[in-house]
Structure formats: C-alpha cells, structure tokens
Coordinates of C-alpha atoms in Angstrom, one line a residue:
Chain A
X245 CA 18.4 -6.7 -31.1
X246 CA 18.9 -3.6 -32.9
X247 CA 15.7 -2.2 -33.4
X248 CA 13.7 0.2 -30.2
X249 CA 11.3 -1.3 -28.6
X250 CA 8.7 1.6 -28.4
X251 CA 5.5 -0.8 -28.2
X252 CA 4.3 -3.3 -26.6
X253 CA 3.2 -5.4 -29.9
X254 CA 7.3 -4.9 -30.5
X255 CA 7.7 -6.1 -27.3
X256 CA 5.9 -9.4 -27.6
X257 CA 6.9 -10.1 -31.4
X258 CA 10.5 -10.2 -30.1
X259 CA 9.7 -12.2 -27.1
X260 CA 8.0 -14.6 -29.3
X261 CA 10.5 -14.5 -32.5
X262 CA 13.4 -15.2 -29.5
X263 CA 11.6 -17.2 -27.3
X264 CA 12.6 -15.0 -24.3
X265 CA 10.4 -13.3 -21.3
X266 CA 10.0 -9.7 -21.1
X267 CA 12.6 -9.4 -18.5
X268 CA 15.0 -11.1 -20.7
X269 CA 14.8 -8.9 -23.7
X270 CA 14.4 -6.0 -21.2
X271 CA 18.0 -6.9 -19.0
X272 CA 19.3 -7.4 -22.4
X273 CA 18.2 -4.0 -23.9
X274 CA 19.4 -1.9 -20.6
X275 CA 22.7 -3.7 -21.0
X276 CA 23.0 -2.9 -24.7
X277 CA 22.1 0.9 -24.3
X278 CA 24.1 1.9 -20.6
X279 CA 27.0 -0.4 -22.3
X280 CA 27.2 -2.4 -19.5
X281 CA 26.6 -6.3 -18.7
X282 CA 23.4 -7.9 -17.9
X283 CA 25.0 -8.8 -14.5
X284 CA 25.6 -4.8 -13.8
X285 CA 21.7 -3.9 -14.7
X286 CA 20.2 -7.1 -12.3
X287 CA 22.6 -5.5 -9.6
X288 CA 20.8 -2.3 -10.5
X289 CA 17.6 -3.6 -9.8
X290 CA 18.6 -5.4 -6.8
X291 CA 19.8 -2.7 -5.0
X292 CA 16.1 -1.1 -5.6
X293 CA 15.1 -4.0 -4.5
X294 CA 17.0 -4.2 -1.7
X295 CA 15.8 -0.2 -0.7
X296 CA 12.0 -1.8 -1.3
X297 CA 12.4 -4.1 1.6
X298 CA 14.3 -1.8 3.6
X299 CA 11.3 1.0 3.2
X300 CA 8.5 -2.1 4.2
X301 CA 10.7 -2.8 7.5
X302 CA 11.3 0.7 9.1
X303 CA 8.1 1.7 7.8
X304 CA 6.3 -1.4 9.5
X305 CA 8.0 0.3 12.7
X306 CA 6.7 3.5 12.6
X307 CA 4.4 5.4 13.4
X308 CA 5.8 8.9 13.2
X309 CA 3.6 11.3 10.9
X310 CA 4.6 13.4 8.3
X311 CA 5.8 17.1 7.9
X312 CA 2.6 18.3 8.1
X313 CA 1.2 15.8 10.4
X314 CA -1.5 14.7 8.0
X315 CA -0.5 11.2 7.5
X316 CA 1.8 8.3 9.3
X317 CA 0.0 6.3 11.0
X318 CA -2.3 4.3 8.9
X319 CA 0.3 1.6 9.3
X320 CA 0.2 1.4 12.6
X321 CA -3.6 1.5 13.0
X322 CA -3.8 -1.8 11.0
X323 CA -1.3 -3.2 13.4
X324 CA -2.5 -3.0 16.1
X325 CA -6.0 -4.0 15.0
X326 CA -4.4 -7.2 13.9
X327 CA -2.4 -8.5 16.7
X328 CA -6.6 -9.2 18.0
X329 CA -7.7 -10.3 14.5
X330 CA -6.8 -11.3 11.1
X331 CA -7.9 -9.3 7.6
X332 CA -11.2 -11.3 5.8
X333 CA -8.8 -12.1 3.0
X334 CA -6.0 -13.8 5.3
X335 CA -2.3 -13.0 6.2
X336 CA -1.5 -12.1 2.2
X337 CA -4.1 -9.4 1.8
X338 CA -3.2 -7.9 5.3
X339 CA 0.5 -7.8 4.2
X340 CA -0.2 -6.6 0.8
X341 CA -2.2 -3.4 2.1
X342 CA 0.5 -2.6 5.3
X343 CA 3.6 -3.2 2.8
X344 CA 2.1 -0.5 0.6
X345 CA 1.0 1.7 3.7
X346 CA 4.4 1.0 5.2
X347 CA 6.2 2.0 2.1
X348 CA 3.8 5.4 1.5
X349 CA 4.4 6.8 5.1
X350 CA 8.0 6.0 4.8
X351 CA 7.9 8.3 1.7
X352 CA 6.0 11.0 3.4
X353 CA 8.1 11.1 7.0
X354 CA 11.0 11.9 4.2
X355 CA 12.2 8.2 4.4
X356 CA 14.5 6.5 2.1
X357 CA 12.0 5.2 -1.0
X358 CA 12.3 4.0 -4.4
X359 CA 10.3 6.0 -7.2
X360 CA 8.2 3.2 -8.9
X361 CA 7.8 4.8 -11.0
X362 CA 7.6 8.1 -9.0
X363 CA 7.6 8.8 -5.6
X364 CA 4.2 9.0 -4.8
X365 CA 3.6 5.7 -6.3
X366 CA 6.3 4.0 -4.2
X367 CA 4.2 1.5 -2.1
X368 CA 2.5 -0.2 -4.8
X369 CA 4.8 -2.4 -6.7
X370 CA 6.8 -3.5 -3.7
X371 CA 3.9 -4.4 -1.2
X372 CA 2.8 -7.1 -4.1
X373 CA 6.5 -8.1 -4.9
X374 CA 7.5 -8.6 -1.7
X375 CA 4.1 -9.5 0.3
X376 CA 3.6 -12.6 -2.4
X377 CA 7.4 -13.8 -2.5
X378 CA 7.9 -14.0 1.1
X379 CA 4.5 -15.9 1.5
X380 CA 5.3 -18.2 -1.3
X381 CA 9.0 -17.8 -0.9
X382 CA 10.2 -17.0 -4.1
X383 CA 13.8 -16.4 -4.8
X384 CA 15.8 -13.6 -4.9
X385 CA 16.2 -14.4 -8.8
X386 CA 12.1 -14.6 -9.1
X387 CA 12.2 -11.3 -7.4
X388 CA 14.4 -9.7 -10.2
X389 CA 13.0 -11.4 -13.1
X390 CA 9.6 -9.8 -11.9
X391 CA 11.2 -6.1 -11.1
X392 CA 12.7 -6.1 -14.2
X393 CA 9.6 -7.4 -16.7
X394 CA 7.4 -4.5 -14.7
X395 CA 10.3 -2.1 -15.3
X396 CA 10.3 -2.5 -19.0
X397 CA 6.0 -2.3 -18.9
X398 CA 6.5 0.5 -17.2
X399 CA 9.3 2.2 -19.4
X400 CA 7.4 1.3 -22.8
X401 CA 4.2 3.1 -21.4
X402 CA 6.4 6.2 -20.5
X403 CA 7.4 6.0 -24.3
X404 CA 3.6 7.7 -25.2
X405 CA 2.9 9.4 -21.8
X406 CA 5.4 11.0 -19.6
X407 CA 5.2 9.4 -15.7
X408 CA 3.9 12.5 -13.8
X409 CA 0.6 13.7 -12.1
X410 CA 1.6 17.1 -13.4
X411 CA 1.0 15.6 -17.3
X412 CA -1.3 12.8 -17.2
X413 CA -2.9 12.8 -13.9
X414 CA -2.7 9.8 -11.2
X415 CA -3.3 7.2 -14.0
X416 CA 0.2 8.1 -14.8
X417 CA 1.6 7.4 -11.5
X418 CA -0.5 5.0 -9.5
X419 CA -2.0 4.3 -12.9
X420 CA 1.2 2.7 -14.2
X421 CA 2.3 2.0 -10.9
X422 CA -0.7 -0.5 -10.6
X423 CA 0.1 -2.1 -14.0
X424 CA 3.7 -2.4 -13.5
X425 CA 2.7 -4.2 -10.6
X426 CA 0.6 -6.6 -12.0
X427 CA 3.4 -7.3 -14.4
X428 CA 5.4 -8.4 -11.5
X429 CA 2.9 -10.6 -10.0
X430 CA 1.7 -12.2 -12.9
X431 CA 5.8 -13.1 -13.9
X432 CA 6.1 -14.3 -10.3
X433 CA 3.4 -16.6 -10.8
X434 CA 4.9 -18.0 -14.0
X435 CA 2.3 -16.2 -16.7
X436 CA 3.2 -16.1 -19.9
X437 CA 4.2 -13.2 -22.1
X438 CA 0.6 -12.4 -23.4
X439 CA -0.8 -13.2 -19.8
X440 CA 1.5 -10.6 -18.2
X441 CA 0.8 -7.8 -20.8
X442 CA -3.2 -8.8 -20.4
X443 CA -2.7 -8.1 -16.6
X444 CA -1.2 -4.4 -17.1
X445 CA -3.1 -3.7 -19.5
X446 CA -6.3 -4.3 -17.4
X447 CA -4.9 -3.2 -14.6
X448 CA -4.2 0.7 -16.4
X449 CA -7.5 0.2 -17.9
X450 CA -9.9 0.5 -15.2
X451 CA -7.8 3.7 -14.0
X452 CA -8.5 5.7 -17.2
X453 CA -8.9 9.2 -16.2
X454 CA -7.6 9.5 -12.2
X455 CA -7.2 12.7 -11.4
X456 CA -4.2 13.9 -9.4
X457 CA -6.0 16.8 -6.9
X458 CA -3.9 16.5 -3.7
X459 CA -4.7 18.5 -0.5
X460 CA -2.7 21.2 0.6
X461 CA -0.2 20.3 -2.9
X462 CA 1.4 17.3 -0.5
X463 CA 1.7 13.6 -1.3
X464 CA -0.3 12.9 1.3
X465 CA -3.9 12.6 0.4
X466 CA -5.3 10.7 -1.4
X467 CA -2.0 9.4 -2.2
X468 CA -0.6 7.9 0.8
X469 CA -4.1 5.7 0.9
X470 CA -4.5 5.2 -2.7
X471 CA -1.5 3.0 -2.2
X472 CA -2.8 -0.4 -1.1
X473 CA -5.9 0.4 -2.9
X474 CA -4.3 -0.1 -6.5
X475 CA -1.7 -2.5 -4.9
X476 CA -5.0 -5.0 -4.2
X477 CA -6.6 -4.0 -7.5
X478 CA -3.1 -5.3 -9.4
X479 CA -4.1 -8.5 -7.8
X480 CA -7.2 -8.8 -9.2
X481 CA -6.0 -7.9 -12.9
X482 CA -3.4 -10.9 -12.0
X483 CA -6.1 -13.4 -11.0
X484 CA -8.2 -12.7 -14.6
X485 CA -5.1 -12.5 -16.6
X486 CA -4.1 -15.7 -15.3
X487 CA -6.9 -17.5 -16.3
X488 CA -6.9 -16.6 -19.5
X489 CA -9.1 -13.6 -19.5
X490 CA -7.9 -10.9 -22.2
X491 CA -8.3 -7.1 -22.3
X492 CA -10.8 -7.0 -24.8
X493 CA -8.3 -3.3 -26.2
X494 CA -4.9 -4.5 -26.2
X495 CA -2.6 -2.8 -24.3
X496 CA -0.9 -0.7 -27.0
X497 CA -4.3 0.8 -27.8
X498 CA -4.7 1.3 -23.6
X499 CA -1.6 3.3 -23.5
X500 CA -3.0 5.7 -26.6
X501 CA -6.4 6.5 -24.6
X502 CA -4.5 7.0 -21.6
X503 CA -2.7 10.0 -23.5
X504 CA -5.5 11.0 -24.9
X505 CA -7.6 11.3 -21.5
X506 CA -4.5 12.7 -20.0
X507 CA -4.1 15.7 -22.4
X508 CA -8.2 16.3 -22.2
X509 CA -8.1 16.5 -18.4
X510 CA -8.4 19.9 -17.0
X511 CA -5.2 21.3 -15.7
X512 CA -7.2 21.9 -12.6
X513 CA -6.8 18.3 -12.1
X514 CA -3.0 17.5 -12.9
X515 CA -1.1 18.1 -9.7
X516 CA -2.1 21.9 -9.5
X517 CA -4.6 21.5 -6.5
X518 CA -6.7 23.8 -8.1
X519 CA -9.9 21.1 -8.1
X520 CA -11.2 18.3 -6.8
X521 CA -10.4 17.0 -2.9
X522 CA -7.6 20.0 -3.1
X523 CA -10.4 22.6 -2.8
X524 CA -13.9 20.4 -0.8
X525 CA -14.0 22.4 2.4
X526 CA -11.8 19.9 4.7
X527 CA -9.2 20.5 1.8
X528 CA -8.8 23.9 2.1
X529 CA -9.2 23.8 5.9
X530 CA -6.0 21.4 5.9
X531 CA -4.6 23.5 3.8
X532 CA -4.5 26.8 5.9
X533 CA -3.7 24.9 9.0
X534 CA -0.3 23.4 7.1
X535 CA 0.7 26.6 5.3
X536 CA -1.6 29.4 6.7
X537 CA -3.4 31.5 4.5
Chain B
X225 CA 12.6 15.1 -24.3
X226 CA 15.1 12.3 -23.2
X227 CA 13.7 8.9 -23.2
X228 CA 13.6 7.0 -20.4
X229 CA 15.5 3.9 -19.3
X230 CA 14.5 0.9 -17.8
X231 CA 16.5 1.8 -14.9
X232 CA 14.7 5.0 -14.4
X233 CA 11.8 3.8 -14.3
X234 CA 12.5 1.4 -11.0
X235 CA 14.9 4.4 -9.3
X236 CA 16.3 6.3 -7.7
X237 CA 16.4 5.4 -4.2
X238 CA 15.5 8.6 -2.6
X239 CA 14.3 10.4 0.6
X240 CA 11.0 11.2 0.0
X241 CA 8.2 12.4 -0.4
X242 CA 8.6 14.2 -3.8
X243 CA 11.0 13.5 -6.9
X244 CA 10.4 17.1 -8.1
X245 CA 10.3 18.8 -4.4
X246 CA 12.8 16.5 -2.7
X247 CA 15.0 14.4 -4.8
X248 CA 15.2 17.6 -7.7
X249 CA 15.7 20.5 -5.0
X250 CA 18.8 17.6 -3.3
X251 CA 20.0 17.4 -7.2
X252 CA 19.8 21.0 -7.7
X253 CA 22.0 22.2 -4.8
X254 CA 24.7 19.4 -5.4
X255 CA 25.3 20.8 -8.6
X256 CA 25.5 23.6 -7.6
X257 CA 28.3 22.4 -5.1
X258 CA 30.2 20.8 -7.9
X259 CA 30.0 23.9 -10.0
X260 CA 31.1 25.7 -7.0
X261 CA 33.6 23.0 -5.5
X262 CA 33.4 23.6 -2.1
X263 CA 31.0 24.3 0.8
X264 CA 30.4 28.2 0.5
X265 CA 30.9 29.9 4.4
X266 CA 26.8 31.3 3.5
X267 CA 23.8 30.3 1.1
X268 CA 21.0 32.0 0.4
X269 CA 18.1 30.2 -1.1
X270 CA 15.5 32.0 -2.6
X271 CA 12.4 30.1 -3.3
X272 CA 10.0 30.6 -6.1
X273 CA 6.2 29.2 -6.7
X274 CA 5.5 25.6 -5.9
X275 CA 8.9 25.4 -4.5
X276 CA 8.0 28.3 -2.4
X277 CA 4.8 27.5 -1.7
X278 CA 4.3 23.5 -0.6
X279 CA 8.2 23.4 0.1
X280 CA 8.2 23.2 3.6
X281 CA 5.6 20.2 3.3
X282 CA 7.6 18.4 0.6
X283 CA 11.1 19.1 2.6
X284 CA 12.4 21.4 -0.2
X285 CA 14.7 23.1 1.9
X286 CA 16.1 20.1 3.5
X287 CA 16.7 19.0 0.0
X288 CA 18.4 22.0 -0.8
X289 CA 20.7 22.9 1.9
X290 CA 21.8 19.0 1.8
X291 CA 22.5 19.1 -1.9
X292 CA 25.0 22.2 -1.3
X293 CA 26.5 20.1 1.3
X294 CA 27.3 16.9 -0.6
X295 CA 24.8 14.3 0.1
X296 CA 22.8 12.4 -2.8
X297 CA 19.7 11.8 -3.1
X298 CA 19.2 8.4 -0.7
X299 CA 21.2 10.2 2.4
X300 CA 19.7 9.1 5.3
X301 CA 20.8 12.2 6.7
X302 CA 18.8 14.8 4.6
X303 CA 15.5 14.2 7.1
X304 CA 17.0 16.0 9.8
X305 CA 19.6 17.9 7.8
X306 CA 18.5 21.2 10.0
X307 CA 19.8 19.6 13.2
X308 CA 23.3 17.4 11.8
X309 CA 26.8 18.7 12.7
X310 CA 27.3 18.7 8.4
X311 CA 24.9 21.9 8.3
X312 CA 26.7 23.9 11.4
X313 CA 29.7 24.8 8.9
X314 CA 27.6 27.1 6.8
X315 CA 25.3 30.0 6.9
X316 CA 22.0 29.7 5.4
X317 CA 18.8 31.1 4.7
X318 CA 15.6 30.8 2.8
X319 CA 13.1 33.1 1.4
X320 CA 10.4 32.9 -0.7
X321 CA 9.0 34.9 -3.7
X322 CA 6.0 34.2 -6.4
X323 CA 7.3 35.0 -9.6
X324 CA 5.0 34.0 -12.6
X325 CA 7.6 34.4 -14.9
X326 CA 9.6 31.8 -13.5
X327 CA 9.5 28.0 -13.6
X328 CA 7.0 26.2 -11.2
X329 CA 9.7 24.5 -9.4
X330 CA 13.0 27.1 -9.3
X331 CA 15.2 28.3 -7.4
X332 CA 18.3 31.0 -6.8
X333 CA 21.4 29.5 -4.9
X334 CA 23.0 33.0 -3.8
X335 CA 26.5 31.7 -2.5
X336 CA 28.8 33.9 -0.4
X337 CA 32.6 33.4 0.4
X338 CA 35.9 34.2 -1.1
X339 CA 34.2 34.0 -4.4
X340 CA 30.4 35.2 -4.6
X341 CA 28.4 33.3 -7.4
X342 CA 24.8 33.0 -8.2
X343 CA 22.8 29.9 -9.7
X344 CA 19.4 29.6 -10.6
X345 CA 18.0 26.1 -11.4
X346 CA 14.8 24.6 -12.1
X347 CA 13.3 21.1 -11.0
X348 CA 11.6 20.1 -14.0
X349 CA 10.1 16.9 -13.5
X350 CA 10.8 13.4 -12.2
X351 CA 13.9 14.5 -10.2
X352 CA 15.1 15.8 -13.8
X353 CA 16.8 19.6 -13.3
X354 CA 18.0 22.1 -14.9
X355 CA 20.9 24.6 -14.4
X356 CA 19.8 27.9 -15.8
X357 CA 22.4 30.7 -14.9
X358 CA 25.1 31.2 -13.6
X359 CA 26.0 34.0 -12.4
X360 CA 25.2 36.8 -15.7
X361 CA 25.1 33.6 -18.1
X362 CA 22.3 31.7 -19.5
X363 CA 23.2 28.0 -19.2
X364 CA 21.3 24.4 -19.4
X365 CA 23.0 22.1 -17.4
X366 CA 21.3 19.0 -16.7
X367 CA 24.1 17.5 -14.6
X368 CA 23.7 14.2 -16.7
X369 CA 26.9 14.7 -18.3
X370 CA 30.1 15.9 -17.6
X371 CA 30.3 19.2 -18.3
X372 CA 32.8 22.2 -19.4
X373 CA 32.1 25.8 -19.0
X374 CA 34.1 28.4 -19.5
X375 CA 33.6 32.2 -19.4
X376 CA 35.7 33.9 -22.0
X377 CA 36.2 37.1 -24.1
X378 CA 34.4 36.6 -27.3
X379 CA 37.0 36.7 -30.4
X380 CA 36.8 34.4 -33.4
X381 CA 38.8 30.8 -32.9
X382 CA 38.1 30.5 -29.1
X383 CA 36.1 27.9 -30.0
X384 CA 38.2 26.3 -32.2
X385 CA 40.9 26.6 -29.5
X386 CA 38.7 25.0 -26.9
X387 CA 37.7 22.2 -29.3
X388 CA 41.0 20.9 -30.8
X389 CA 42.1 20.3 -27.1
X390 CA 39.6 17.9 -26.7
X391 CA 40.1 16.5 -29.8
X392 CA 43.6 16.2 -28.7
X393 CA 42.1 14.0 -25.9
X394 CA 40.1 11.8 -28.0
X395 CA 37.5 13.4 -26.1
X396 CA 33.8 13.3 -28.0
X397 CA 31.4 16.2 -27.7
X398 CA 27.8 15.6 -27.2
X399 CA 26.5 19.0 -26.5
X400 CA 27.6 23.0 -27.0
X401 CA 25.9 25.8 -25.9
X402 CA 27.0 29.5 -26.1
X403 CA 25.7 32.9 -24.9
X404 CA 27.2 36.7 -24.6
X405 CA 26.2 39.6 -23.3
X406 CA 27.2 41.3 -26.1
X407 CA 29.4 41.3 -29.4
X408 CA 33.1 40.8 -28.3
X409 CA 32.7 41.3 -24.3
X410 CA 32.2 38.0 -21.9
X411 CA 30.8 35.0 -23.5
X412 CA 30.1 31.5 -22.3
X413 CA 30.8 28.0 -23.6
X414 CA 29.2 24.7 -22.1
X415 CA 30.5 21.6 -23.5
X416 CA 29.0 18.4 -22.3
X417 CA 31.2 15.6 -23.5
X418 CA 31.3 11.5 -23.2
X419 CA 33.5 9.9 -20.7
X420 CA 36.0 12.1 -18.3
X421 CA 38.3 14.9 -19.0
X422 CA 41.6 14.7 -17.9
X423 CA 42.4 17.7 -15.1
X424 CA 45.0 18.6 -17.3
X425 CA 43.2 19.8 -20.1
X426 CA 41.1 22.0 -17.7
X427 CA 44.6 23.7 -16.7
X428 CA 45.6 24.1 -20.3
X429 CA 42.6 25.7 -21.1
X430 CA 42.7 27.8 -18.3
X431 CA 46.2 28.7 -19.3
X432 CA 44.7 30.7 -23.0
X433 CA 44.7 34.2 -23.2
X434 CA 41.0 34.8 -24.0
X435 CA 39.5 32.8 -21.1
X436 CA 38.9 33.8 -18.1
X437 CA 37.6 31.1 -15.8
X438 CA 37.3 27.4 -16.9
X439 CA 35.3 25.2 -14.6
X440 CA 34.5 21.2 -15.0
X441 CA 31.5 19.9 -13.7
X442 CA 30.7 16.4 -13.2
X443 CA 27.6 14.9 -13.7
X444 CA 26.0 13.6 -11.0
X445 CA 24.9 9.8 -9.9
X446 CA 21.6 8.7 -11.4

C-alpha cells in the first residue's frame, strides 16, 4: 500500500482489490505513516476510547453548568424525567441522546473530552458507539474496529475540507461528526464496505450547509443540544444504509458540495457570531449578561 | 497545510470546551515553558481578539497559565487551575487588548525572572499553534518537532557551522528558518529536525564564538 488514500472511491477499490474493511486498510495506513505497529495505533484509539466512556460516566453524574452557566444540565433533566418513565423509542434511544448530552456538558464544564473530530462535536460519535455496544454487548475489538473505520471516513473528508466551524460551518463539525458516526454504527452492525460509506455519505448529506452562529462565541448553544440530535439522525442514515438504500451522489461527490457550500457561506455564519441565533435578541441578551457589553 | 492523520481525527483527549480556546491556549503556554525551561517567578498574559474576547467563557486563561506550568492538554487539573497549590508558585496576570492586526486567537507570554523573555503565539486552528516571536525574533514554531534555535551574530559559515554538527549526529533536518534584524548584527536560526538531539551537541554549539544563546525545544505530545 503505497499509494495515498485521498478519496473515498480509493478507499473502496483498495478494500475491494485486498479484501479488507476500512478499518483494516485504515490501522494499516496509520501504522505505515507514524512508523509504528498496528498494535501501537489500536492502543491509540483505545485510549480515546477509553476517555469516551470516561466522559459518558462523570458526565451522566453531573449536573454542574458551564462557565457561563448557560448549559449543564440537560443531562440531568432527562434523568430525572426517566427514573418515572421510559423514552417512546425504548432504553437505546434514551441512552443514545443522554450519552451525547453527557459527553457535551462534560466538554463545556471544562471536562476531560475527546475531539471527534473537534471539540464541539465530542458527544456524537461516542453516545452511538458506546450506547449500541453496551446494549448489544459488543466487544472491545468491535468497538475499535468501528473507531477506527469512522476515523479514516472522517480523515478522508478532512482531505477536501478542513474540520472547523470557522471554515466550513457546523457541517464540518457535527456534519462529519454525524457521518463518522454512522460509519461506526453501520461497521458495528456488520455492513459492508459500500453499506458503511452509503451511511456517511447520507448522513453528511442532509447537513449540507449548517451554519455554525453560536451565542455569546461559546460552545454552548446550539452546540451542546445539537449533539444527540445528529447522534439520532446517524442512526437513521444506519438503518437505510443497511438495507440497501444508496446515496443516490456518492459520497466523493458529497464531500465536493460540502466544500463548495462551505466556501459560499457567509463568514457571518462560520464561527464569527456575527449572524444567525448569535445576534436574535435572546442571543445578544446572553451575550451581555456573560461578557457585559 | 499539514494533512491530517487518522489519529488526529479521533484525538486529543482534552479539557474542554474548545480545541482552539482551550486545548491551543494549554499548547501555547507549554511551549512556551519548554522554550523557557522552567516556571518563571511572574507571567503576564496579554490577550488579543477572540482570545480576549470569549476567553473567559472558553477557559483560555486556565489554559494558559496551566500550559506555563507543565500540564498537557487532558490534565484533570486545568478546570480549577486558579485554585491548585501548582499555580501559588507564580505571579500572573491577564489583560486584554483588540488588535486587528493580530491573529484571531493570539497571545503575548511576557515572562519575568532571572531572565526576562517575551513570546507571542497564535492558536490557529484545531488545537494547531504557532510560535511567532520570541523575544525581537520572528519565529514559526509549531512545537510538532523538535526544535533548535539559536540567536547568533550574523557572519558567513554560521550556518554551515551549525549544520555539519548535526550532520555529525546523523541528525536529519526537516525544516530551517532564519531572520535578522539587520545585515551582520543578531540573527536567528530554527532548525526543526527528525528524532532527538543529543544534549551534547546543544553544548558544542553553544560553545562557538558567533552564537550567543542556543536553546532546544521539544515538541510536544500529540
């Protein structure tokens, strides 16, 4: 394996060609390039995964709010709400949306996190990860396997777009975050390599063109909410991929309009807090309270 | 623009909530500690835009102030870094300044002992930063290598000097940047090389006529 792997059509012509998953190729690739053994980049990956978990369980604790008090106890307010009653959806969906509130408000009480791919993106990947594997009790190697194939969709999109709200927008954090997810859960659940790049691909698809406008320039909101939102929409880009329902743009060509809507969004909207919920009324109100004038 | 890694993309463990505002401004003043070497006995930080503006929301500061003091970016300890027995060996202070022609995300570590120096850095993106100046010298130090800088007279062959001892070393040079103030006063040298010098070779720089003050900075943990 010589050759970069700077698309995902590379990415699946090699699986194919080899017979390997993506996280194969992927472990393989990191090895090659940090000069290291595959056994040194899964131990990588498992000590993010390792801080995942950590984040979910202090997080699921608290209910302390953030620096500027906005946020931090979402969390808490589903708790208690369901020790009387369970979620529509049943134990997974309830898990799936506190796992990513857990992880968020972690990240905003200045918690230990892990940027997936950025900070304020943290709660998506792992809620699904974890939620699903410890309801279906998957193994720590499952866990890996699936880290590792939505690191490498997440590293090939970063290839065309850089991974920050301050470039792209949101699509580019939760965005990615949301189809790096769906990679996981769709390599969990034993999908094959077209079925796991249909997944992303849909996933960052119906995100074209979020706008990163937080309040008061924080993580806080929307981003601490928008957390389990696009953790529960991963599933549902899982659930079509997985039976066989395509992207009708392949993912390659997904990635390209992402740049392109990324590079015609207005500034005003990329992390400056010069638009949007930065500057309704409420917005600035929070604003002046946090920071004064 | 580096590429990134697969391992980037599912790191770093970090205290959040930002990896510009938190993780960068931790990463910023740790290199500045191991340019420096030690904790200084006072620090002023001066703040500019963003970082002066949604700082104290984001736990710049914290980040800051723990970075000078040693800790990485996943120390458990950065949240209440105000409070721990780590920050009651030093003097520090903030303040904050808009300056449009300055990075979004910078910063001036003004440090204060035996030896005064002065860094400025910028935090520019993903936890990614950049060391612009030290002291009277333009400098770009990413702290993802280790890194040589030297301040030296500038005469023809200091280079050349500098050079053949780490050739002597087997040691391979991936970067070098140099800036003066003007023709044959005090110039700088930063040499970003693979794998580790040898503390030896720092001393037998040091040791050369033309050089003044020879520092070796290692790059810190991803």
């Amino acid at each position: 394996m010589d050759t970069n792997i700077n698309t995902f059509e590379q990415l699946y012509d090699i699986c194919l060609s080899l017979n390997k998953k993506i996280y194969e190729i992927a472990q393989e690739k990191m090895a090659q390039e940090a000069d290291t053994t595959v056994e040194q980049v899964r131990a990588f990956a498992n000590r993010s995964l390792f801080a995942m978990k950590e984040a979910i369980d202090s997080g699921m604790q608290s209910k302390e709010l953030s620096l500027s008090g906005m946020c931090g106890q979402d969390c808490y307010k589903m708790h208690r709400r369901y020790e009387k009653e369970s979620a529509m959806f049943g134990d997974l969906f309830q898990n799936i949306v506190m796992y990513a509130l857990a992880t968020s408000e972690e990240n905003i009480r200045m918690g230990t996190i892990v940027a997936c791919p950025t900070a304020g993106s943290c709660g998506i990947l792992p809620s699904v990860l974890i939620a699903v594997s410890r309801k279906y009790n998957y193994s720590e190697k499952d866990q890996l396997d699936a880290l590792i194939t939505a690191g490498e969709i997440g590293r090939i999109i970063s290839v065309k777009v850089a991974l920050a709200g301050a470039v792209a927008g949101c699509q580019a954090e939760c965005g990615v975050a949301s189809a790096m997810s769906a990679a996981a859960l769709c390599q969990l659940r034993g999908g094959t390599v077209s079925q796991i790049l249909n997944a992303s691909a849909l996933a960052l698809k119906n995100l074209l063109g979020l706008s990163c406008d937080p309040v008061a320039g924080l993580v806080e909101v929307p981003c601490v909410k928008r957390n389990p939102f696009l953790a529960v929409h991963s599933v549902t880009a899982v659930e079509l991929a997985l039976s066989g329902v395509e992207s009708k743009i392949p993912i390659d060509e997904v990635v390209d309009a992402m740049a392109q809507t990324g590079a015609l969004m207005s500034p005003m909207l990329k992390e400056s807090s010069k638009a949007g919920l930065a500057t309704t009324k409420t917005g600035l109100a929070i604003k002046n309270r946090v920071f004064g004038n | 623009m580096k590429k990134s890694t697969l391992f980037d993309i599912i790191s770093p463990v970090m205290a959040g909530p930002s990896s510009s505002h938190t993780a960068g401004a931790v990463r910023l003043g740790l290199l500045a500690r191991n340019i420096y070497k030690k904790t200084p006995k006072k620090v002023i930080f001066k703040l500019y835009n963003s970082y002066a503006q949604t700082g104290k929301g984001h736990g710049t500061d914290k980040g800051l102030l723990a970075g000078i003091l040693g800790l990485n970016v996943a120390d458990r300890r950065i949240k209440n870094i105000f409070e721990s027995d780590i920050a009651k060996s030093i003097d520090y202070k903030f303040e904050y300044y808009d300056d449009f022609n300055r990075h979004p995300n910078s910063v001036d570590i003004e440090i204060f002992d035996d030896t005064n120096m002065s860094i400025s850095g910028d935090s520019v993106g993903a936890g990614e930063i950049l060391i612009t100046r030290i002291n009277e010298f333009h400098v770009s130090l990413s702290g993802n290598y280790n890194t040589l800088i030297l301040v030296y007279r500038d005469r023809p062959g200091v280079i050349s000097a500098v050079t053949s001892f780490l050739q002597d070393e087997n040691i391979n040079i991936a970067s070098l940047d140099c800036d003066r103030n003007a023709k044959g006063q005090d110039a700088s040298m930063i040499i970003c090389v693979d794998g580790h010098l040898n503390p030896d070779i720092v001393e037998k720089i040091e040791a050369q006529k033309e050089i003044y003050w020879v520092t070796y900075v290692e790059k810190l943990e991803s």
